[in-house]
Coordinates of N, CA and C in Angstrom, one line a residue:
E115 N 1.9 -31.3 38.8 CA 2.0 -30.3 37.7 C 2.4 -31.0 36.4
D116 N 1.7 -30.7 35.3 CA 1.9 -31.3 34.0 C 2.9 -30.5 33.2
R117 N 4.1 -31.0 33.0 CA 5.2 -30.3 32.4 C 5.5 -31.1 31.1
Q118 N 5.9 -30.3 30.1 CA 6.4 -30.9 28.8 C 7.7 -30.3 28.5
Q119 N 8.6 -31.1 27.8 CA 9.9 -30.7 27.4 C 10.3 -31.2 26.1
V120 N 11.1 -30.5 25.4 CA 11.7 -31.0 24.2 C 13.1 -30.5 24.1
P121 N 14.0 -31.2 23.5 CA 15.4 -30.7 23.4 C 15.4 -29.5 22.4
V122 N 16.2 -28.5 22.7 CA 16.3 -27.3 21.9 C 17.1 -27.5 20.6
L123 N 18.1 -28.3 20.7 CA 19.0 -28.5 19.6 C 18.7 -29.9 19.0
I124 N 18.8 -30.0 17.6 CA 18.7 -31.3 17.0 C 20.0 -32.1 17.4
K125 N 19.9 -33.4 17.4 CA 21.0 -34.2 17.9 C 22.4 -33.9 17.2
D126 N 22.3 -33.6 15.9 CA 23.6 -33.3 15.2 C 24.3 -32.1 15.6
L127 N 23.5 -31.1 16.3 CA 24.2 -29.9 16.8 C 24.7 -30.1 18.2
C128 N 24.5 -31.2 18.8 CA 24.9 -31.4 20.2 C 26.3 -32.0 20.2
Q129 N 26.8 -32.4 19.1 CA 28.2 -33.0 19.0 C 28.9 -32.5 17.8
G130 N 30.1 -32.2 17.9 CA 31.0 -31.7 16.8 C 32.0 -30.8 17.3
R131 N 32.5 -30.0 16.4 CA 33.6 -29.0 16.7 C 33.3 -27.7 16.2
L132 N 33.6 -26.6 17.0 CA 33.3 -25.3 16.6 C 34.4 -24.4 17.1
N133 N 35.0 -23.6 16.2 CA 36.0 -22.6 16.6 C 35.4 -21.2 16.5
M134 N 35.3 -20.5 17.7 CA 34.7 -19.2 17.7 C 35.8 -18.2 18.0
E135 N 35.8 -17.1 17.3 CA 36.8 -16.0 17.5 C 36.0 -14.8 18.0
I136 N 36.6 -14.2 19.0 CA 36.0 -12.9 19.6 C 37.0 -11.8 19.3
S137 N 36.6 -10.8 18.5 CA 37.5 -9.7 18.1 C 37.7 -8.8 19.4
P138 N 38.7 -7.9 19.3 CA 39.0 -7.0 20.4 C 37.8 -6.1 20.7
V139 N 36.9 -5.9 19.8 CA 35.7 -5.0 20.1 C 34.5 -5.9 20.4
G140 N 34.6 -7.2 20.5 CA 33.5 -8.0 20.9 C 32.8 -8.7 19.8
G141 N 33.2 -8.5 18.5 CA 32.5 -9.2 17.4 C 32.8 -10.7 17.5
L142 N 31.8 -11.5 17.1 CA 31.9 -13.0 17.0 C 32.0 -13.4 15.6
S143 N 32.8 -14.4 15.4 CA 32.9 -15.0 14.1 C 33.4 -16.5 14.3
F144 N 33.0 -17.3 13.3 CA 33.4 -18.8 13.4 C 34.2 -19.1 12.2
T145 N 35.4 -19.8 12.4 CA 36.3 -20.0 11.3 C 36.2 -21.5 10.9
Q146 N 35.7 -22.4 11.8 CA 35.5 -23.7 11.4 C 34.5 -24.3 12.3
A147 N 33.7 -25.2 11.8 CA 32.7 -26.0 12.6 C 32.4 -27.2 11.8
S148 N 32.2 -28.3 12.5 CA 31.8 -29.5 11.8 C 30.8 -30.2 12.8
T149 N 29.7 -30.7 12.2 CA 28.8 -31.5 12.9 C 28.4 -32.6 11.9
S150 N 27.7 -33.6 12.4 CA 27.4 -34.7 11.5 C 25.9 -34.8 11.3
R151 N 25.5 -35.0 10.0 CA 24.1 -35.1 9.6 C 24.1 -36.3 8.6
E152 N 23.3 -37.2 8.8 CA 23.3 -38.4 7.9 C 22.7 -38.0 6.5
D153 N 21.8 -37.0 6.4 CA 21.2 -36.6 5.2 C 21.5 -35.2 4.6
K154 N 22.2 -34.4 5.4 CA 22.5 -33.0 5.0 C 24.0 -32.7 5.4
E155 N 24.9 -33.4 4.8 CA 26.3 -33.2 5.2 C 26.6 -31.7 4.9
G156 N 27.2 -31.0 5.8 CA 27.7 -29.7 5.6 C 26.7 -28.6 5.9
L157 N 25.4 -28.9 6.2 CA 24.4 -27.9 6.5 C 24.8 -27.1 7.6
Y158 N 25.3 -27.7 8.7 CA 25.7 -27.0 9.9 C 27.2 -26.9 10.0
D159 N 27.8 -26.3 9.0 CA 29.2 -26.0 9.1 C 29.4 -24.5 9.7
W160 N 30.6 -24.1 9.6 CA 30.9 -22.8 10.2 C 30.1 -21.6 9.5
K161 N 29.7 -21.8 8.2 CA 28.9 -20.8 7.5 C 27.5 -20.6 8.2
F162 N 27.0 -21.7 8.7 CA 25.7 -21.6 9.3 C 25.7 -20.8 10.5
F163 N 26.7 -21.0 11.4 CA 26.9 -20.2 12.6 C 27.2 -18.8 12.3
N164 N 28.0 -18.5 11.3 CA 28.3 -17.1 10.9 C 27.1 -16.4 10.4
A165 N 26.2 -17.1 9.7 CA 25.0 -16.5 9.2 C 24.1 -16.0 10.3
I166 N 24.2 -16.6 11.4 CA 23.4 -16.1 12.5 C 24.1 -15.0 13.3
V167 N 25.4 -15.1 13.6 CA 26.0 -14.1 14.5 C 26.7 -13.0 13.7
S168 N 27.1 -13.3 12.5 CA 27.9 -12.3 11.7 C 27.5 -12.4 10.2
P169 N 26.3 -12.0 9.9 CA 25.8 -12.1 8.5 C 26.7 -11.5 7.4
D170 N 26.8 -12.2 6.2 CA 27.5 -11.6 5.1 C 26.6 -11.8 3.9
E171 N 27.1 -11.6 2.7 CA 26.3 -11.7 1.5 C 25.8 -13.2 1.2
D172 N 26.4 -14.2 1.8 CA 26.0 -15.6 1.6 C 25.0 -16.0 2.7
S173 N 24.8 -15.2 3.7 CA 24.0 -15.6 4.9 C 22.5 -16.0 4.5
P174 N 21.9 -15.2 3.6 CA 20.5 -15.5 3.2 C 20.4 -16.8 2.6
T175 N 21.3 -17.2 1.8 CA 21.3 -18.6 1.2 C 21.4 -19.6 2.2
R176 N 22.3 -19.5 3.1 CA 22.6 -20.4 4.2 C 21.3 -20.6 5.1
I177 N 20.7 -19.5 5.4 CA 19.5 -19.5 6.3 C 18.4 -20.1 5.5
R178 N 18.2 -19.9 4.2 CA 17.2 -20.5 3.4 C 17.4 -22.0 3.4
D179 N 18.6 -22.5 3.3 CA 18.9 -23.9 3.3 C 18.4 -24.6 4.6
V180 N 18.7 -23.9 5.7 CA 18.3 -24.4 7.0 C 16.7 -24.4 7.1
L181 N 16.1 -23.3 6.5 CA 14.7 -23.2 6.5 C 14.0 -24.3 5.7
Y182 N 14.6 -24.7 4.6 CA 14.2 -25.9 3.8 C 14.3 -27.2 4.5
D183 N 15.2 -27.3 5.5 CA 15.5 -28.5 6.2 C 14.4 -28.9 7.2
K184 N 13.5 -29.8 6.8 CA 12.4 -30.1 7.6 C 12.7 -30.6 9.0
K185 N 13.8 -31.4 9.1 CA 14.2 -32.0 10.4 C 14.4 -30.9 11.4
T186 N 15.2 -29.9 11.0 CA 15.4 -28.7 11.8 C 14.2 -27.9 12.1
M187 N 13.4 -27.7 11.1 CA 12.2 -26.8 11.4 C 11.1 -27.6 12.2
Y188 N 11.1 -28.9 12.2 CA 10.1 -29.6 13.0 C 10.6 -29.5 14.5
K189 N 11.9 -29.4 14.7 CA 12.4 -29.2 16.0 C 12.0 -27.8 16.5
L190 N 12.2 -26.8 15.7 CA 11.8 -25.4 16.0 C 10.3 -25.4 16.3
L191 N 9.4 -26.1 15.5 CA 8.0 -26.1 15.8 C 7.7 -26.7 17.1
A192 N 8.4 -27.8 17.5 CA 8.2 -28.4 18.8 C 8.5 -27.5 19.9
V193 N 9.6 -26.8 19.8 CA 10.0 -25.8 20.9 C 9.0 -24.7 20.9
T194 N 8.6 -24.1 19.8 CA 7.6 -23.0 19.7 C 6.3 -23.4 20.3
K195 N 5.9 -24.6 20.1 CA 4.6 -25.1 20.6 C 4.6 -25.1 22.2
L196 N 5.8 -25.4 22.8 CA 5.8 -25.3 24.2 C 5.7 -23.9 24.8
V197 N 6.2 -23.0 24.0 CA 6.2 -21.6 24.4 C 4.8 -20.9 24.1
N198 N 4.3 -21.2 22.9 CA 3.1 -20.6 22.5 C 2.4 -21.4 21.4
A199 N 1.4 -22.1 21.7 CA 0.7 -23.0 20.7 C 0.1 -22.3 19.5
D200 N -0.4 -21.0 19.8 CA -0.9 -20.2 18.7 C 0.2 -19.8 17.7
L201 N 1.3 -19.4 18.2 CA 2.5 -19.0 17.4 C 2.9 -20.3 16.6
E202 N 2.9 -21.4 17.2 CA 3.4 -22.6 16.5 C 2.5 -22.9 15.4
K203 N 1.2 -22.7 15.5 CA 0.2 -22.9 14.4 C 0.5 -22.0 13.2
V204 N 0.8 -20.7 13.6 CA 1.1 -19.7 12.5 C 2.4 -20.1 11.8
L205 N 3.4 -20.5 12.6 CA 4.7 -20.8 12.1 C 4.6 -22.1 11.2
R206 N 3.9 -23.1 11.7 CA 3.7 -24.3 10.9 C 3.0 -24.0 9.6
Y207 N 2.0 -23.1 9.5 CA 1.3 -22.8 8.3 C 2.3 -22.1 7.3
F208 N 3.1 -21.1 7.9 CA 4.1 -20.4 7.1 C 5.1 -21.4 6.5
L209 N 5.7 -22.3 7.3 CA 6.7 -23.2 6.8 C 6.1 -24.2 5.8
T210 N 4.9 -24.6 6.0 CA 4.2 -25.5 5.0 C 4.1 -24.7 3.6
Q211 N 3.7 -23.5 3.7 CA 3.7 -22.7 2.4 C 5.1 -22.5 1.8
V212 N 6.0 -22.3 2.6 CA 7.4 -22.1 2.1 C 7.8 -23.5 1.4
W213 N 7.6 -24.6 2.1 CA 8.0 -25.8 1.5 C 7.2 -26.2 0.2
R214 N 5.9 -25.7 0.3 CA 5.1 -26.0 -1.0 C 5.6 -25.1 -2.1
A215 N 5.9 -23.9 -1.9 CA 6.5 -23.0 -2.9 C 7.8 -23.6 -3.4
K216 N 8.6 -24.1 -2.5 CA 9.9 -24.7 -2.9 C 9.7 -25.9 -3.9
E217 N 8.7 -26.7 -3.5 CA 8.4 -27.9 -4.3 C 7.9 -27.4 -5.7
I218 N 7.1 -26.4 -5.8 CA 6.7 -25.9 -7.1 C 7.8 -25.4 -7.9
F219 N 8.6 -24.5 -7.3 CA 9.8 -24.0 -7.9 C 10.7 -25.1 -8.5
D220 N 11.0 -26.1 -7.6 CA 11.8 -27.3 -8.1 C 11.2 -28.0 -9.3
Q221 N 9.8 -28.3 -9.2 CA 9.2 -28.9 -10.3 C 9.2 -28.1 -11.6
E222 N 9.2 -26.8 -11.5 CA 9.2 -25.9 -12.6 C 10.6 -25.6 -13.1
G223 N 11.6 -26.0 -12.4 CA 13.0 -25.7 -12.8 C 13.4 -24.3 -12.5
I224 N 12.8 -23.7 -11.5 CA 13.2 -22.3 -11.1 C 14.3 -22.4 -10.1
S225 N 15.4 -21.9 -10.4 CA 16.5 -21.9 -9.4 C 17.0 -20.5 -9.0
E226 N 16.5 -19.5 -9.7 CA 16.9 -18.2 -9.4 C 15.8 -17.2 -9.7
P227 N 15.7 -16.1 -9.0 CA 14.5 -15.2 -9.2 C 14.3 -14.7 -10.6
G228 N 15.3 -14.5 -11.4 CA 15.2 -14.0 -12.7 C 14.4 -14.9 -13.6
K229 N 14.3 -16.2 -13.3 CA 13.6 -17.1 -14.2 C 12.1 -17.0 -13.9
V230 N 11.7 -16.2 -12.9 CA 10.2 -16.0 -12.6 C 9.7 -14.8 -13.4
I231 N 10.6 -14.0 -13.9 CA 10.1 -12.7 -14.5 C 9.2 -12.7 -15.6
P232 N 9.3 -13.6 -16.6 CA 8.4 -13.5 -17.7 C 7.0 -13.7 -17.1
G233 N 6.0 -12.8 -17.6 CA 4.7 -12.8 -17.0 C 3.9 -14.1 -17.1
H234 N 4.1 -14.8 -18.2 CA 3.3 -16.1 -18.3 C 3.9 -17.1 -17.3
K235 N 5.2 -17.1 -17.1 CA 5.8 -18.0 -16.1 C 5.3 -17.7 -14.7
M236 N 5.3 -16.4 -14.4 CA 4.9 -15.9 -13.1 C 3.4 -16.3 -12.9
A237 N 2.6 -16.1 -13.9 CA 1.1 -16.5 -13.8 C 1.0 -18.0 -13.5
R238 N 1.8 -18.8 -14.2 CA 1.8 -20.2 -14.0 C 2.1 -20.6 -12.6
L239 N 3.2 -20.0 -12.1 CA 3.6 -20.3 -10.7 C 2.6 -19.8 -9.7
I240 N 2.0 -18.7 -9.9 CA 0.9 -18.2 -8.9 C -0.3 -19.2 -9.0
S241 N -0.7 -19.6 -10.2 CA -1.8 -20.5 -10.3 C -1.5 -21.8 -9.6
L242 N -0.3 -22.4 -9.9 CA 0.1 -23.6 -9.2 C 0.1 -23.5 -7.7
F243 N 0.6 -22.3 -7.2 CA 0.6 -22.1 -5.7 C -0.8 -22.0 -5.2
L244 N -1.7 -21.2 -5.8 CA -3.0 -20.9 -5.3 C -4.0 -22.0 -5.5
C245 N -3.9 -22.6 -6.7 CA -4.9 -23.6 -7.1 C -4.4 -25.1 -7.2
G246 N -3.1 -25.2 -7.2 CA -2.6 -26.6 -7.3 C -2.5 -27.1 -8.8
D247 N -2.9 -26.2 -9.7 CA -2.9 -26.6 -11.1 C -2.7 -25.3 -11.9
I248 N -2.7 -25.3 -13.2 CA -2.5 -24.2 -14.1 C -3.8 -23.6 -14.6
S249 N -4.9 -23.9 -14.0 CA -6.3 -23.6 -14.6 C -6.5 -22.1 -14.5
Q250 N -5.8 -21.3 -13.7 CA -6.1 -19.9 -13.6 C -5.0 -19.0 -14.3
V251 N -4.2 -19.5 -15.1 CA -3.2 -18.7 -15.7 C -3.8 -17.6 -16.5
D252 N -4.8 -17.9 -17.3 CA -5.5 -16.8 -18.1 C -6.1 -15.8 -17.3
E253 N -6.5 -16.1 -16.1 CA -7.1 -15.1 -15.2 C -6.0 -14.2 -14.5
I254 N -4.9 -14.9 -14.2 CA -3.8 -14.2 -13.4 C -2.9 -13.3 -14.3
L255 N -2.7 -13.7 -15.5 CA -1.9 -13.0 -16.5 C -2.2 -11.5 -16.6
P256 N -3.5 -11.2 -16.9 CA -3.8 -9.8 -17.0 C -3.5 -9.0 -15.8
I257 N -3.7 -9.6 -14.6 CA -3.4 -8.8 -13.4 C -1.9 -8.6 -13.3
I258 N -1.1 -9.5 -13.6 CA 0.4 -9.3 -13.6 C 0.7 -8.2 -14.6
R259 N 0.1 -8.2 -15.8 CA 0.4 -7.2 -16.8 C 0.1 -5.8 -16.3
R260 N -1.1 -5.7 -15.6 CA -1.5 -4.4 -15.1 C -0.5 -3.9 -14.0
V261 N 0.0 -4.8 -13.2 CA 0.9 -4.4 -12.1 C 2.3 -4.0 -12.8
V262 N 2.7 -4.8 -13.8 CA 4.0 -4.5 -14.4 C 3.9 -3.1 -15.2
A263 N 2.7 -2.8 -15.7 CA 2.5 -1.6 -16.4 C 2.4 -0.4 -15.5
G264 N 2.4 -0.7 -14.2 CA 2.2 0.4 -13.2 C 0.8 0.9 -13.0
D265 N -0.2 0.1 -13.4 CA -1.6 0.4 -13.2 C -2.1 -0.1 -11.9
G266 N -1.3 -0.7 -11.1 CA -1.7 -1.1 -9.7 C -2.3 -2.5 -9.7
L267 N -2.7 -3.0 -8.5 CA -3.2 -4.3 -8.2 C -4.7 -4.1 -7.7
D268 N -5.6 -4.5 -8.6 CA -7.0 -4.4 -8.2 C -7.6 -5.7 -7.8

């Protein structure tokens, strides 16, 4: 029988310290955790574990940081491929687009959603994402203006 296997956790999550608290009603929370990563110190601290089991207002940011961490996501892709190769292809495509969008945002100095709001900036970002350059800004800008005016997306 032909079997394949991959480790589920990245090496840095296999060693470290984790303090888990269970409330009287069964809620989970983590008060401290430490793991070692040579290139992402602090990515897998107690906030990472809390983001998964007990989300708060900072959880989306923590999960986003993990999503941007290619080392972790490649591990997830390897595990997903063992379970379902088609799902792995879809997930790989999705992650590639997320990483591409992050690179564009970083290059354009976009660090928060409010900086995308001006129509011309939004048209520039969409053109960069779709075409790899700003050649379509003049085509995209009128579409954005129609949507903002409430005239819909045609």
